[in-house]
mmCIF file of C-alpha atoms in Angstrom:
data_model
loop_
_atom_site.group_PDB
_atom_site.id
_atom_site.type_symbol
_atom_site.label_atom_id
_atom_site.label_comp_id
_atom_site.label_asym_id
_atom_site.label_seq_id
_atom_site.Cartn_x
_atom_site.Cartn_y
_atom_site.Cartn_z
ATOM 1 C CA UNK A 1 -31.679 5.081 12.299
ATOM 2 C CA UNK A 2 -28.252 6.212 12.899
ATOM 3 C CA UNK A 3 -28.443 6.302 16.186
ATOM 4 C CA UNK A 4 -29.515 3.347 16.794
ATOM 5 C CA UNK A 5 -26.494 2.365 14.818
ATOM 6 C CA UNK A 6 -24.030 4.130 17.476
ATOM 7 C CA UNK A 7 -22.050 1.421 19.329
ATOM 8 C CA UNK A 8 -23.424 2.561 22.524
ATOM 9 C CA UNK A 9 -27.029 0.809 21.885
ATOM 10 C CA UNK A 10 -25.238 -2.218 19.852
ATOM 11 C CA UNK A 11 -25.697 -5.825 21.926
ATOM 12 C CA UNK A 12 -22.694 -7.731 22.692
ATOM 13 C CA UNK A 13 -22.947 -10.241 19.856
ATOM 14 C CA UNK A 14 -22.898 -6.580 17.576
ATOM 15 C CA UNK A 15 -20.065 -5.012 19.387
ATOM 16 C CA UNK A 16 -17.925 -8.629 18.796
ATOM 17 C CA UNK A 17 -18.989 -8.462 15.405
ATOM 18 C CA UNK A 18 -17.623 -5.087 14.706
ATOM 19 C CA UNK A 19 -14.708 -6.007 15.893
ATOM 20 C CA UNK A 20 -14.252 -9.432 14.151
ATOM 21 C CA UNK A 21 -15.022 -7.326 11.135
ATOM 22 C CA UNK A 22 -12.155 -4.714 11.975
ATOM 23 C CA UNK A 23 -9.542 -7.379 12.024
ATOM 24 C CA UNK A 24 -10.957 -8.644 8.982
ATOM 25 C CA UNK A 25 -10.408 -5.624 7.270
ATOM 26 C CA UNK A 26 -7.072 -5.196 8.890
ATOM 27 C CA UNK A 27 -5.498 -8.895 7.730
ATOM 28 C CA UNK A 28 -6.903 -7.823 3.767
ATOM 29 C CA UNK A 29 -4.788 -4.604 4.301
ATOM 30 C CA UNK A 30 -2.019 -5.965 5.206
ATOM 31 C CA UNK A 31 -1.629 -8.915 2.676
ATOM 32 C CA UNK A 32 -2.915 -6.700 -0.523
ATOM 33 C CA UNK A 33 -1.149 -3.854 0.083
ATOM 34 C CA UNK A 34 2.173 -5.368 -0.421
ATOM 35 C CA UNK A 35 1.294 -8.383 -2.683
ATOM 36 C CA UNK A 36 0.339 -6.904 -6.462
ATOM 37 C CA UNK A 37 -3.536 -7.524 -6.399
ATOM 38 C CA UNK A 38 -4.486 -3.947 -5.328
ATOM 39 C CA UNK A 39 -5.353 -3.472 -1.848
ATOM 40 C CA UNK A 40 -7.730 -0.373 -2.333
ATOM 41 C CA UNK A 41 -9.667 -2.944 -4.764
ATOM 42 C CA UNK A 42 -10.033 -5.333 -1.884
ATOM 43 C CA UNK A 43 -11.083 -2.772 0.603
ATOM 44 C CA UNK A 44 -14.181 -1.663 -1.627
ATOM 45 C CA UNK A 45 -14.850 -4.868 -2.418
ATOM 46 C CA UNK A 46 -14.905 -6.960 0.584
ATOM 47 C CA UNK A 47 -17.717 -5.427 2.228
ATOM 48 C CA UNK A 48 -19.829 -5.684 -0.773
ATOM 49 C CA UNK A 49 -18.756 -9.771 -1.452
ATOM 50 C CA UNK A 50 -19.266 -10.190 2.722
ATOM 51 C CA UNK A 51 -22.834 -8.652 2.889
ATOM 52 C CA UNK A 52 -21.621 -6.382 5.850
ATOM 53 C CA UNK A 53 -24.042 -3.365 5.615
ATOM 54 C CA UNK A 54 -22.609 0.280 6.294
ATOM 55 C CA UNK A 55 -21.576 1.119 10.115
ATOM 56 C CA UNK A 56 -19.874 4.270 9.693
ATOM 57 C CA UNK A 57 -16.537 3.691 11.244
ATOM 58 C CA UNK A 58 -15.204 0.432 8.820
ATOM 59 C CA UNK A 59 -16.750 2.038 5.575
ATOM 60 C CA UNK A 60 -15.098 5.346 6.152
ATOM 61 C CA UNK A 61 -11.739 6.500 4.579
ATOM 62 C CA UNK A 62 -10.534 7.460 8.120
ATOM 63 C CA UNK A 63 -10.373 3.904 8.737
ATOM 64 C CA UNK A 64 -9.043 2.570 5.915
ATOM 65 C CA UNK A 65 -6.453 5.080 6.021
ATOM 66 C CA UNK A 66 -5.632 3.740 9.807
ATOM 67 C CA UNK A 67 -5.510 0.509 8.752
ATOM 68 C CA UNK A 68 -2.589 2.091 6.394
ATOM 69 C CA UNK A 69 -0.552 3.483 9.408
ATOM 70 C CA UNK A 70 -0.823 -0.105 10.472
ATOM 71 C CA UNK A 71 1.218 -1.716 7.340
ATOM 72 C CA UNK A 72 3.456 1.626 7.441
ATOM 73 C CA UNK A 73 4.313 -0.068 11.439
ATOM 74 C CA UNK A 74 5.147 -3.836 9.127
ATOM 75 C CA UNK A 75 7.554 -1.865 7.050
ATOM 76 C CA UNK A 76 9.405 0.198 9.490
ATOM 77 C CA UNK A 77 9.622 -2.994 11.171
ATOM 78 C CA UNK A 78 10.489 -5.008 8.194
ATOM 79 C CA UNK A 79 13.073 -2.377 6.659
ATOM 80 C CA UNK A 80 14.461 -0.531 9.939
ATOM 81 C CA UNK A 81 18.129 -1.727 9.088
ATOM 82 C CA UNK A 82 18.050 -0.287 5.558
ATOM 83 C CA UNK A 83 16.585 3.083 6.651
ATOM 84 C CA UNK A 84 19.028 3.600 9.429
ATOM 85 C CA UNK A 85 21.530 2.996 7.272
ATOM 86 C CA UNK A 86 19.977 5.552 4.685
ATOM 87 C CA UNK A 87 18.590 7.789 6.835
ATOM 88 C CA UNK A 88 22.040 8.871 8.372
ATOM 89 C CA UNK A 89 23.672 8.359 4.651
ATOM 90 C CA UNK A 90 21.076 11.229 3.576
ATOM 91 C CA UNK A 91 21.869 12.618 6.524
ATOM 92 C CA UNK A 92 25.658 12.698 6.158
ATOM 93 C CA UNK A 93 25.558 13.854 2.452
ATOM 94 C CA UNK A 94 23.665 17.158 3.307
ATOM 95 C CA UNK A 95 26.145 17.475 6.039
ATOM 96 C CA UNK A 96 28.973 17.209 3.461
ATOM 97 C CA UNK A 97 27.219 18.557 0.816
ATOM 98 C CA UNK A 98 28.230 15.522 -1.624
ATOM 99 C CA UNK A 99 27.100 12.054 -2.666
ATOM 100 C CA UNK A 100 30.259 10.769 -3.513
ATOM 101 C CA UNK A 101 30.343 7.244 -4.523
ATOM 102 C CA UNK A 102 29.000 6.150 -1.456
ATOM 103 C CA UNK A 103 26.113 3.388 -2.789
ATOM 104 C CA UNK A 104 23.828 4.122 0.262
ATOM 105 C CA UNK A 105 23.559 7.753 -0.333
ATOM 106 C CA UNK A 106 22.289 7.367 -3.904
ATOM 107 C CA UNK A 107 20.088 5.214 -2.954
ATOM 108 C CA UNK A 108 18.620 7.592 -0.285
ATOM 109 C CA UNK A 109 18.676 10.348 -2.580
ATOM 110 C CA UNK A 110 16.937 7.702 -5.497
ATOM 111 C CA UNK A 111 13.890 7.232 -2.622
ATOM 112 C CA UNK A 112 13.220 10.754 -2.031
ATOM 113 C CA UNK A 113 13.706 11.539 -6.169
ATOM 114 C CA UNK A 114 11.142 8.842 -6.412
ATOM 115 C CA UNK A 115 9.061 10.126 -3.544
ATOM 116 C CA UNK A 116 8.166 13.292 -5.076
ATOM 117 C CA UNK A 117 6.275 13.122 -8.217
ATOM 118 C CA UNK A 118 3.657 10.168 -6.687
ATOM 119 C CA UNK A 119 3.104 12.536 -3.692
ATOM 120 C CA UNK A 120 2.682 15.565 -5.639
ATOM 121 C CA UNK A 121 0.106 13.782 -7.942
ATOM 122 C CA UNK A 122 -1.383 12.131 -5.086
ATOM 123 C CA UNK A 123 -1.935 15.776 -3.459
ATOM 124 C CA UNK A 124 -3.460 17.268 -6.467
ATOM 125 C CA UNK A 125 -6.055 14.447 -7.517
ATOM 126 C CA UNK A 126 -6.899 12.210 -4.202
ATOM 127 C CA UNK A 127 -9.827 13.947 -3.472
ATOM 128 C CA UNK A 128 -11.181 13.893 -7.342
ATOM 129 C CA UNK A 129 -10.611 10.227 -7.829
ATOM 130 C CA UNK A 130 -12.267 9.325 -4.525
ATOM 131 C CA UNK A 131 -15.376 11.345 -5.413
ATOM 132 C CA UNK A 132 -15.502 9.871 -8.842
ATOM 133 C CA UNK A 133 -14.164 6.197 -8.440
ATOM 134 C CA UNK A 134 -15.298 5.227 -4.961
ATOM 135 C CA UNK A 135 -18.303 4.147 -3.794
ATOM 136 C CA UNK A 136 -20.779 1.352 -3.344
ATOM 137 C CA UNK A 137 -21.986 0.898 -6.784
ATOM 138 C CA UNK A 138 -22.020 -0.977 -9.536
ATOM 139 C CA UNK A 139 -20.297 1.455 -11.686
ATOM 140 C CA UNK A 140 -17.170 1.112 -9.308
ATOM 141 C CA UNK A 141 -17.206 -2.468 -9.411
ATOM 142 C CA UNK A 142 -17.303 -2.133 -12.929
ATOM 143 C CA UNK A 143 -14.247 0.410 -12.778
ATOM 144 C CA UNK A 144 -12.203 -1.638 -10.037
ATOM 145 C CA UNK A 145 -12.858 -4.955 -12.287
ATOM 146 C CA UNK A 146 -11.584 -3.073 -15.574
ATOM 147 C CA UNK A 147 -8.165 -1.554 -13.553
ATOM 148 C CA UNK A 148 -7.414 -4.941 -12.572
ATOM 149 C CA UNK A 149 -7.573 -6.602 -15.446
ATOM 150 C CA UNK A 150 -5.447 -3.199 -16.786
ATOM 151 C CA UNK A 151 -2.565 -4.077 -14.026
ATOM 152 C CA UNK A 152 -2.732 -7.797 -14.641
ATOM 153 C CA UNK A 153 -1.636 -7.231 -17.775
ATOM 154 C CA UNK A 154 1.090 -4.301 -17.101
ATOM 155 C CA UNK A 155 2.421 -6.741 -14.318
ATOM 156 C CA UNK A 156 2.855 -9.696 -16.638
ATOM 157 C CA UNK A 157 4.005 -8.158 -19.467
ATOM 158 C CA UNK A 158 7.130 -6.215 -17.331
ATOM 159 C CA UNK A 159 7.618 -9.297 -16.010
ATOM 160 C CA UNK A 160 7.945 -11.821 -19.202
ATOM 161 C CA UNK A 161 9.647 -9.152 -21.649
ATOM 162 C CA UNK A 162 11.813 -6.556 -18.665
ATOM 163 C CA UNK A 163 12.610 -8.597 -15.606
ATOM 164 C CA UNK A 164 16.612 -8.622 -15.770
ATOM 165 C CA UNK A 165 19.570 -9.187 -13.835
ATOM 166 C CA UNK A 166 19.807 -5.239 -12.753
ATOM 167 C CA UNK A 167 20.008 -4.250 -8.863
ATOM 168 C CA UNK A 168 18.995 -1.250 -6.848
ATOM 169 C CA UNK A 169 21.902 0.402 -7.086
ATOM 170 C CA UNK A 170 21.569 0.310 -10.795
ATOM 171 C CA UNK A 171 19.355 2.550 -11.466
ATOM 172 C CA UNK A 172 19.149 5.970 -12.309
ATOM 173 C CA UNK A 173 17.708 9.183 -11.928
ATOM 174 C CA UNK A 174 15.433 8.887 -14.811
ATOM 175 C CA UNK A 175 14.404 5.267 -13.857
ATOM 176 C CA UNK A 176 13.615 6.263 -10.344
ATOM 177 C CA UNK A 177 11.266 9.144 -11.667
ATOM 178 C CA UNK A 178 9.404 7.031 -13.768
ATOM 179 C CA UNK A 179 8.645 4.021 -11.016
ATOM 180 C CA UNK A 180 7.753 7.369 -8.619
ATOM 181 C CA UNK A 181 5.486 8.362 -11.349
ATOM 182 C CA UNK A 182 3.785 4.924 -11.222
ATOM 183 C CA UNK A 183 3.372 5.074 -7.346
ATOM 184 C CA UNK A 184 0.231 7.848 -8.708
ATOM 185 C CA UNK A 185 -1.503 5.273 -10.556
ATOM 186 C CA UNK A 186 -2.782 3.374 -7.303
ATOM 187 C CA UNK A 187 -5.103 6.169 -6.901
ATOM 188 C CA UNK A 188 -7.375 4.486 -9.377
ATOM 189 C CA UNK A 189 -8.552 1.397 -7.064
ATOM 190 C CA UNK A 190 -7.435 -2.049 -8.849
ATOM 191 C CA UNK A 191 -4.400 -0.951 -10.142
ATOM 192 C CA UNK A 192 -1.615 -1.517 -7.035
ATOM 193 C CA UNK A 193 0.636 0.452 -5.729
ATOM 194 C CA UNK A 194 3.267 -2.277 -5.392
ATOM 195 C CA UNK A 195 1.899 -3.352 -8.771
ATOM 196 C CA UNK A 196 2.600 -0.357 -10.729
ATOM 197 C CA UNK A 197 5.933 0.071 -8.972
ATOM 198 C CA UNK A 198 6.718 -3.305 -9.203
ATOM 199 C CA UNK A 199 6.045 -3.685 -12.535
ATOM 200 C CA UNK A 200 7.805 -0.519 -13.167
ATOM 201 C CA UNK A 201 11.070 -1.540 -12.136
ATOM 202 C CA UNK A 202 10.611 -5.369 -14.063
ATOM 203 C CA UNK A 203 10.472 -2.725 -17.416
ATOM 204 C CA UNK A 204 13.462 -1.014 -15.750
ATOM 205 C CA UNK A 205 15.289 -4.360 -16.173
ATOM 206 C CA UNK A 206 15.743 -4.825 -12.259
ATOM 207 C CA UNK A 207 15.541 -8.371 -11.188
ATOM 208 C CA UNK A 208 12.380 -9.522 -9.322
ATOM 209 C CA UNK A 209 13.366 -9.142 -5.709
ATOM 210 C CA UNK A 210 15.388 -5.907 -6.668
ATOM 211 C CA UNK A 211 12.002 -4.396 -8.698
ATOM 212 C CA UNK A 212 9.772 -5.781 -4.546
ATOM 213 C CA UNK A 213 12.322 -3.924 -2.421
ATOM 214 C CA UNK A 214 12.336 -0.641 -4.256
ATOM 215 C CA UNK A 215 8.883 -0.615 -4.352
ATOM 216 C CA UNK A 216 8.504 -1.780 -0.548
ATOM 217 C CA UNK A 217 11.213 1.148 0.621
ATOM 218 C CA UNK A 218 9.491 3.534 -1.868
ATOM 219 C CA UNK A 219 6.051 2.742 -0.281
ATOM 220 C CA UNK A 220 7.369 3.708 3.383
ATOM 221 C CA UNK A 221 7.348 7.424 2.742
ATOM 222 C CA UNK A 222 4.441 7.688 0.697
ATOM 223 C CA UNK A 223 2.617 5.654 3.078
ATOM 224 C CA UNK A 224 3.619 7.731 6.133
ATOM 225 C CA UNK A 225 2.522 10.930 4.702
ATOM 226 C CA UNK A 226 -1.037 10.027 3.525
ATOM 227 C CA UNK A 227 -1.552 7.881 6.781
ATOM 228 C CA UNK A 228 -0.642 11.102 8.999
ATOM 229 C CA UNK A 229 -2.748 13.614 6.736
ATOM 230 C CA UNK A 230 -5.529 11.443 6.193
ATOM 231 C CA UNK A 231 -6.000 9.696 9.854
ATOM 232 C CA UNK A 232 -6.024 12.887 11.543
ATOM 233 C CA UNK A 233 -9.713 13.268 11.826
ATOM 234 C CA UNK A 234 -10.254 9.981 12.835
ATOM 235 C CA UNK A 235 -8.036 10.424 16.401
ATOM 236 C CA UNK A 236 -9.213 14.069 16.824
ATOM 237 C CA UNK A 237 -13.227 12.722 16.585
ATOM 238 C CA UNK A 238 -14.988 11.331 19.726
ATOM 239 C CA UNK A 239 -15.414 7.146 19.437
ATOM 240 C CA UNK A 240 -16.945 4.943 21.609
ATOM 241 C CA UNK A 241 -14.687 2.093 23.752
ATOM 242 C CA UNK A 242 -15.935 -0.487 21.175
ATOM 243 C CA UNK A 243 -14.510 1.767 18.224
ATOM 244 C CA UNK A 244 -11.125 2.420 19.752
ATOM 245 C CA UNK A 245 -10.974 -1.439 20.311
ATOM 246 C CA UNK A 246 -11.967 -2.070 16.725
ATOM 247 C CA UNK A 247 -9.404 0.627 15.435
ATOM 248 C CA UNK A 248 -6.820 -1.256 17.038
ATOM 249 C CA UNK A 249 -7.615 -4.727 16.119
ATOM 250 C CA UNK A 250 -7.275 -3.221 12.561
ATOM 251 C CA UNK A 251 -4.271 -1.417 13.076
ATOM 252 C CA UNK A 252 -2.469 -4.632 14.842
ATOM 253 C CA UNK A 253 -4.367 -6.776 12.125
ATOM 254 C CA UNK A 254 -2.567 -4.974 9.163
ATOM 255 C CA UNK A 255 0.438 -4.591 10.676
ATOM 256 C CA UNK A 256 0.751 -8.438 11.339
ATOM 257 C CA UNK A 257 -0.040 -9.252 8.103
ATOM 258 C CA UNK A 258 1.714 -6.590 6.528
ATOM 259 C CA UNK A 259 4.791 -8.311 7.482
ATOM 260 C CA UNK A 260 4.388 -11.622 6.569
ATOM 261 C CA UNK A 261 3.084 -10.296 3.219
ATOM 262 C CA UNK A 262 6.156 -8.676 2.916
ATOM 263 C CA UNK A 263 8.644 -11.706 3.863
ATOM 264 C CA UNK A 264 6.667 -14.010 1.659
ATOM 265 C CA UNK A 265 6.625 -11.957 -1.549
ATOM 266 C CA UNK A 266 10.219 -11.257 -1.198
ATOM 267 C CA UNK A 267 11.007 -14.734 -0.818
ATOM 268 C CA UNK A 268 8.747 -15.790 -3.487
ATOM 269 C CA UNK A 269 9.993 -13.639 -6.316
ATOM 270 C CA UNK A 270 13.338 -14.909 -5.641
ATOM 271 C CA UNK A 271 12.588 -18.004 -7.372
ATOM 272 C CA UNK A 272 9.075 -17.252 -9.190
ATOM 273 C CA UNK A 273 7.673 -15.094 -11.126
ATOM 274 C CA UNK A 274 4.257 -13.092 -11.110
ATOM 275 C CA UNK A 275 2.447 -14.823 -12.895
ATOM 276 C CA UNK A 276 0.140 -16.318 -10.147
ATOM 277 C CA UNK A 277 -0.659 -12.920 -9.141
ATOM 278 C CA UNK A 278 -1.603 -11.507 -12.820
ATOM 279 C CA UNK A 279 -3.559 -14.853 -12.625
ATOM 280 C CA UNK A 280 -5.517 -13.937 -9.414
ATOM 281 C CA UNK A 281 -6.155 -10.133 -10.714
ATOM 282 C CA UNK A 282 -7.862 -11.536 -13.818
ATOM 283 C CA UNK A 283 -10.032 -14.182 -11.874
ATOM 284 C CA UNK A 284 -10.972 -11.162 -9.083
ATOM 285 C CA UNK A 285 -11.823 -9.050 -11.622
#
C-alpha cells in the first residue's frame, strides 16, 4: 500500500490535492503560531476535522517543522529593523565588554537571557512529549482539548488582573527568565507558545502590545533553532517533484500568513484585549 501511496503513481487530481493540502497546512501555521490559540493544536487537529487520511510527507514532523522555518522567514521579515539594531548592540557590548545604559543592549541581552531556559527544556523533553502527547488518537484530542481550555484560562486571567502600563525595556532579569520559562510549555500541544509568553508578560504587568512583541522577538530564536535541527532530515531525504512543490507551497503559505498574523495581532491588542481569543480556545476545545 505504501507504494502505491508514493507521488510518483498519484493522478493529477491527487498530486493538486497534495498540494492544495500543503498550503492549507501552511496558512494554519502561519496564523496560529503567532495568534494565542496554539498552533501545534491546530496542526494535529486539522487533518483529523478535514478527513485527509495519512500521506507521509504532511503528517510528518519534518514537515510541520518546515512549515516553522516558513513563519521564522514572516518574522525576520516582520522584525529585521529591531534585530539589526540589536544584533550589532549585542554585538558592540561584547566588543566593549559593558551594557551601559544603552536600552538596546539590555534588551538584546533580555532575548538571549530569555532564550535559554525554553531551549534547554525544549532539548531535554521534545522527544518525550512527542512520543507521549502526539498522535492520531482520541486520547490526544482529549489532551489537546484539556491544554486549551488550561491556556484559555492562563491567557485571560494575565490579561484581566496583570496587563499594565509597563514596556519592554521595563523588565528585568528575573521577569525575562520566567516568560523564557513559559516559551517550554508549548511543548504540550494546546497550550501556545505566544500564549504562554504572552500571557506571561500580561502577569509581568507589560502592556498588551509590549507583552506580543516580546513574545514575537523571543519566538525568532527559538524558532530558528528547532526549525534548523528538526528540518534537517527532511532536505537531506530524496522527494519526488510533487513533494518539493508541496514543501514550498507550505513554506510560502506560512510565511505569508505568518506576517499578516503578526501585523494584525499587534494592531489588535493595541486597542483590545484577549478575550476573543480565550473565547475561541474554549469553543475549539
Amino acid at each position: 500500500p505504501s507504494l502505491w501511496c508514493s507521488p510518483r503513481y498519484l493522478s493529477a487530481d491527487a498530486r493538486v490535492d497534495l498540494v492544495v493540502r500543503a498550503v492549507i497546512v501552511g496558512v494554519v501555521q502561519g496564523l496560529t503560531e503567532f495568534i494565542p490559540v496554539s498552533s501545534s493544536a491546530h496542526l494535529e487537529l486539522t487533518p483529523w476535522l478535514l478527513g485527509w487520511e495519512p500521506d507521509g510527507l504532511l503528517g510528518s514532523l519534518g514537515f510541520d517543522v518546515f512549515v516553522h522555518l516558513g513563519t521564522l522567514l514572516a518574522l525576520l521579515a516582520y522584525f529585521a529593523r529591531d534585530w539589526i539594531g540589536y544584533l550589532g548592540a549585542l554585538l558592540a557590548s561584547l566588543r566593549e565588554r559593558r551594557i551601559g545604559d544603552d536600552p538596546q543592549r539590555r534588551l538584546a541581552w533580555l532575548l538571549v537571557l530569555a532564550t535559554v531556559p525554553g531551549a534547554a527544556i525544549g532539548f531535554l523533553l521534545e522527544d518525550l512529549i512527542e512520543q507521549g502527547l502526539h498522535g492520531d488518537s482520541s486520547a490526544t484530542r482529549l489532551a489537546i482539548a484539556a491544554f486549551l481550555l488550561v491556556g484559555a484560562a492562563a491567557l485571560w486571567l494575565a490579561d484581566r488582573y496583570g496587563g499594565g502600563r509597563r514596556e519592554m525595556p521595563a523588565l528585568g532579569a528575573r521577569g525575562t527568565l520566567l516568560i523564557g520559562l513559559s516559551q517550554a510549555a508549548a511543548l504540550l500541544p494546546g497550550i501556545s507558545r505566544s500564549g504562554a509568553t504572552i500571557s506571561a508578560g500580561l502577569a509581568l504587568g507589560l502592556t498588551r502590545e509590549s507583552a506580543a512583541r516580546f513574545s514575537f522577538l523571543l519566538a525568532t530564536p527559538i524558532t530558528a533553532g528547532a526549525g534548523l535541527y528538526g528540518s534537517r532530515g527532511l532536505l537531506t531525504e530524496p522527494h519526488s517533484g510533487v513533494e518539493w512543490l508541496a514543501i514550498a507551497g507550505g513554506f510560502a503559505a506560512a510565511a505569508v500568513a505568518g506576517g499578516l498574523a503578526i501585523g494584525f495581532l499587534l494592531a489588535w491588542l493595541r486597542h483590545r484585549s484577549v478575550a476573543v481569543f480565550s473565547l475561541y480556545r474554549v469553543v475549539l476545545a
